[in-house]
Amino acid sequence: MGGRRIALVTGASQGIGAAIAIALARDGFDLWLNYKSNHDAAAEVKKKIEHAASQCRLLPFDVADPQAVQSVLSPLLENETPDVLVNNAGIARDTLLVWMRPQEWQEVLAVSLNGFFQVTKAVVNGMLRKRAGRIINIVSTSGQSGMPGQVNYAAAKAGLIGATKALAAEVAKRSILVNAVSPGFIETEMTKNLPKDRILPLIPLQRLGTPEEVAAVVSFLCSERASYITGQVISVNGGAYM
Ligand code: NAP
């Protein structure tokens, strides 16, 4: 017992994942920082984590690739189990269903849903043994309300909401809490080309959110203060979906 707590955050070289990793470092977690390919950006996030006096292990792998997940995580999990897992890696391939190619459907589901399955399955065994753990899945307003042009993305995120609730029910008796955080429109690469004039009227707070505003909720859900919350979807969307 004792020692520093570890948080594994997927898709954390930029955007919401990076903000979550930095917030958890400030909360006193050491980080296992996953991302797919942007080594320079990940190195910058690592610096910020170390600036917060936490350690950071960079773990580049594709969450959609079962072999890659296994080969990176298995050796680490033999010695340590993260206290927190944040399944944040996600991609969008927006287009109307009539134009959607099978690959655009499959890629989006592969990252959000298969990624969740592969990484969570690897980590949850150790959490079950320790009888402790927090799992946070980053979903989206799109998976709750549906958004045109996002049939693939909405299906992936709605699926992840279902998985969150089912897993929460499965592991509650071992004191593992599983929740989803559902961002609305947040200022990141993913939203930088969206037409702001058409989006702002949909948001009662009349602005996009920041990655830090999403990270604050994840930080809370990973804290002692959130000890009686499980199976929930917590929205951070400026009122865009109520
Ligand atoms: P982003 O800026 O596009 O960053 C995506 C991150 O995920 C990057 O670090 C990227 O790594 C990583 N990634 C992508 N595919 C991956 C894979 N196959 N395996 C491992 N890592 C992978 O995205 P974001 O806007 O921060 O979104 C983060 C999460 O929030 C996603 O799940 C997204 O669906 C959700 N979300 C975002 C918004 C929004 O408005 N931005 C709203 C609702 C929900 P590399 O760059 O290194 O490849």
XYZ file of C-alpha atoms and ligand atoms in Angstrom:
290
model
C 0.000 0.000 0.000
C 1.004 3.637 -0.066
C 2.992 4.981 -2.988
C 1.788 7.365 -5.581
C -1.450 6.843 -7.446
C -1.350 6.218 -11.196
C -3.769 7.459 -13.860
C -3.824 6.049 -17.413
C -5.313 8.547 -19.866
C -5.794 7.555 -23.519
C -5.586 10.063 -26.372
C -3.723 12.549 -24.222
C -1.205 14.240 -26.546
C -3.540 17.223 -26.998
C -7.004 18.636 -26.402
C -9.258 17.240 -23.694
C -7.002 14.244 -22.906
C -3.973 16.479 -22.343
C -5.992 18.787 -20.058
C -7.223 15.764 -18.073
C -3.677 14.407 -17.701
C -2.380 17.772 -16.447
C -5.301 18.197 -14.022
C -4.713 14.701 -12.595
C -0.980 15.420 -12.263
C -1.878 18.504 -10.200
C -4.102 16.230 -8.081
C -1.038 14.108 -7.301
C -1.341 11.269 -9.818
C 1.567 9.920 -11.831
C 0.565 9.523 -15.462
C 0.619 6.777 -18.033
C 0.029 8.960 -21.065
C -1.276 7.223 -24.169
C -1.552 8.796 -27.623
C -1.300 7.529 -31.175
C 1.340 9.397 -33.170
C 2.070 12.990 -32.138
C 5.317 12.457 -30.178
C 6.234 16.167 -30.034
C 2.887 17.177 -28.567
C 3.030 14.301 -26.067
C 6.524 15.401 -24.984
C 5.134 18.901 -24.264
C 2.347 17.415 -22.121
C 4.919 15.291 -20.276
C 6.894 18.470 -19.448
C 3.788 20.086 -17.943
C 3.094 16.954 -15.893
C 6.668 16.939 -14.566
C 6.321 20.649 -13.812
C 3.445 19.627 -11.525
C 5.941 17.319 -9.744
C 4.399 14.133 -11.126
C 5.975 11.381 -13.203
C 4.889 10.664 -16.750
C 5.382 7.533 -18.827
C 4.677 8.067 -22.536
C 2.807 5.102 -24.044
C 2.236 5.560 -27.775
C -0.121 2.920 -29.166
C -3.309 2.694 -31.190
C -6.145 1.820 -28.789
C -7.995 0.228 -31.720
C -5.206 -2.321 -32.254
C -5.562 -5.214 -29.784
C -1.973 -6.448 -30.244
C -0.539 -2.966 -29.703
C -2.604 -2.486 -26.526
C -1.480 -5.854 -25.166
C 2.197 -5.516 -25.996
C 2.519 -2.089 -24.329
C 0.252 -2.582 -21.310
C 0.846 -6.225 -20.319
C 4.439 -5.791 -19.067
C 3.498 -2.675 -17.076
C 0.386 -4.278 -15.598
C 2.437 -7.172 -14.268
C 3.903 -4.766 -11.712
C 1.348 -2.003 -11.221
C -2.346 -1.265 -11.715
C -3.567 2.250 -12.443
C -5.963 3.668 -9.840
C -7.691 5.640 -12.590
C -8.385 4.882 -16.259
C -9.716 7.642 -18.523
C -10.876 6.332 -21.904
C -10.614 9.574 -23.848
C -9.179 8.561 -27.260
C -11.767 9.280 -29.927
C -12.019 10.423 -33.526
C -14.731 11.885 -35.737
C -15.286 11.182 -39.435
C -18.315 13.375 -40.074
C -20.490 12.890 -43.123
C -24.122 12.108 -43.863
C -25.044 8.431 -43.710
C -25.837 8.384 -47.427
C -22.218 9.332 -48.180
C -20.587 7.393 -45.328
C -18.038 4.803 -46.430
C -17.780 1.540 -44.457
C -14.275 2.587 -43.388
C -15.599 5.841 -41.847
C -18.140 3.844 -39.847
C -15.609 1.229 -38.755
C -12.743 3.580 -37.819
C -14.891 5.677 -35.496
C -16.326 2.632 -33.717
C -12.903 0.992 -33.572
C -11.293 3.862 -31.638
C -14.148 4.700 -29.250
C -15.689 1.290 -28.649
C -13.022 -1.336 -29.384
C -10.488 1.002 -27.760
C -12.603 1.161 -24.596
C -12.993 -2.632 -24.609
C -9.337 -3.438 -25.154
C -7.816 -0.971 -22.696
C -10.450 -1.443 -19.989
C -10.261 -5.236 -20.164
C -6.506 -5.041 -19.697
C -6.743 -2.729 -16.663
C -9.885 -3.870 -14.855
C -8.458 -7.207 -13.668
C -5.933 -5.467 -11.462
C -8.597 -3.048 -10.192
C -10.815 -6.028 -9.281
C -7.944 -7.552 -7.314
C -7.251 -4.251 -5.534
C -10.984 -3.701 -4.945
C -10.584 -0.074 -5.981
C -10.539 1.997 -9.119
C -12.160 4.764 -11.110
C -12.966 4.441 -14.812
C -14.107 7.532 -16.715
C -15.282 7.314 -20.317
C -15.349 10.473 -22.421
C -18.527 10.409 -24.500
C -20.319 13.281 -26.267
C -23.562 15.231 -26.456
C -23.821 13.671 -29.906
C -24.312 10.243 -28.299
C -27.190 11.615 -26.207
C -29.061 13.898 -28.592
C -27.879 12.683 -32.012
C -26.281 15.114 -34.445
C -26.693 15.120 -38.230
C -23.494 14.067 -39.996
C -22.440 11.971 -36.994
C -24.310 8.665 -37.281
C -21.014 6.806 -36.751
C -19.799 9.048 -33.903
C -23.219 9.191 -32.168
C -23.465 5.384 -32.351
C -19.973 5.005 -30.869
C -20.638 7.436 -28.017
C -24.142 6.101 -27.258
C -22.602 2.624 -27.199
C -19.983 3.817 -24.762
C -22.706 5.253 -22.504
C -24.379 1.820 -22.432
C -21.060 0.128 -21.716
C -20.405 2.603 -18.870
C -23.657 1.705 -17.137
C -23.301 -2.065 -17.630
C -19.713 -2.099 -16.362
C -20.651 0.148 -13.419
C -23.231 -2.444 -12.370
C -20.745 -5.316 -12.820
C -17.882 -3.923 -10.742
C -19.635 -1.860 -8.058
C -19.329 -4.617 -5.459
C -15.548 -4.380 -5.798
C -15.688 -0.607 -5.161
C -14.792 0.324 -8.743
C -16.719 3.368 -9.934
C -17.452 3.823 -13.643
C -18.841 7.048 -15.073
C -19.072 8.922 -18.360
C -18.299 12.597 -18.916
C -20.128 14.085 -21.881
C -18.617 17.243 -23.377
C -20.582 19.500 -25.720
C -18.672 21.787 -28.086
C -15.151 22.199 -26.683
C -12.299 24.279 -28.195
C -9.940 21.638 -29.642
C -8.620 20.426 -33.009
C -11.800 18.379 -33.389
C -14.028 21.469 -33.464
C -11.708 24.073 -34.969
C -13.271 23.933 -38.443
C -16.915 23.908 -37.332
C -18.989 26.977 -38.315
C -19.137 28.939 -35.026
C -21.979 31.192 -36.229
C -24.226 28.134 -36.547
C -23.094 26.478 -33.324
C -23.246 29.356 -30.813
C -27.059 29.764 -31.044
C -27.344 26.102 -29.906
C -25.457 26.811 -26.656
C -27.308 28.645 -23.837
C -23.980 29.801 -22.323
C -23.127 31.276 -25.764
C -19.547 30.033 -25.962
C -17.565 26.872 -26.533
C -16.180 25.133 -23.467
C -12.491 24.672 -22.686
C -10.643 21.361 -22.236
C -9.904 22.478 -18.659
C -13.639 22.724 -17.906
C -14.023 19.070 -18.920
C -10.890 18.066 -16.999
C -12.268 19.653 -13.799
C -15.187 17.198 -13.783
C -12.907 14.228 -14.449
C -10.671 15.402 -11.597
C -13.705 15.501 -9.283
C -14.849 12.019 -10.365
C -11.364 10.675 -9.550
C -11.380 12.246 -6.093
C -12.541 10.995 -2.698
C -15.383 13.515 -2.927
C -17.049 11.461 -5.691
C -17.174 8.212 -3.715
C -20.941 7.620 -4.147
C -21.253 8.365 -7.882
C -21.297 5.501 -10.368
C -23.013 4.648 -13.653
C -23.697 8.318 -14.404
C -23.319 10.505 -17.458
C -22.181 13.985 -16.417
C -22.554 16.631 -19.106
C -20.204 19.578 -19.597
C -21.976 21.318 -22.444
C -22.970 24.889 -21.534
C -26.614 23.781 -21.574
C -26.529 22.593 -25.196
C -28.405 19.433 -24.213
C -30.473 19.248 -21.030
P -8.326 15.788 -30.415
O -7.902 17.181 -30.077
O -8.598 15.414 -31.834
O -7.256 14.767 -29.786
C -7.426 13.402 -29.951
C -6.392 12.666 -29.127
O -6.657 11.267 -29.251
C -4.974 12.881 -29.602
O -4.128 12.858 -28.476
C -4.712 11.650 -30.479
O -3.340 11.255 -30.505
C -5.503 10.614 -29.723
N -5.915 9.485 -30.569
C -6.638 9.505 -31.703
N -6.804 8.258 -32.168
C -6.165 7.446 -31.283
C -5.960 6.037 -31.224
N -6.460 5.228 -32.164
N -5.236 5.528 -30.186
C -4.725 6.338 -29.239
N -4.893 7.676 -29.251
C -5.604 8.208 -30.263
O -9.661 15.374 -29.632
P -10.446 16.109 -28.451
O -11.329 17.131 -29.061
O -9.531 16.473 -27.342
O -11.399 14.911 -27.996
C -11.064 14.024 -26.964
C -12.274 13.159 -26.637
O -13.381 13.992 -26.302
C -12.738 12.287 -27.807
O -13.197 11.049 -27.323
C -13.874 13.075 -28.382
O -14.778 12.260 -29.056
C -14.477 13.674 -27.123
N -15.274 14.873 -27.346
C -14.732 16.006 -27.867
C -15.534 17.124 -28.043
C -15.013 18.418 -28.588
O -15.803 19.347 -28.789
N -13.733 18.563 -28.853
C -16.885 17.070 -27.712
C -17.409 15.899 -27.195
C -16.590 14.804 -27.000
P -2.287 11.699 -31.675
O -2.665 13.081 -32.094
O -0.968 11.580 -31.006
O -2.443 10.727 -32.784
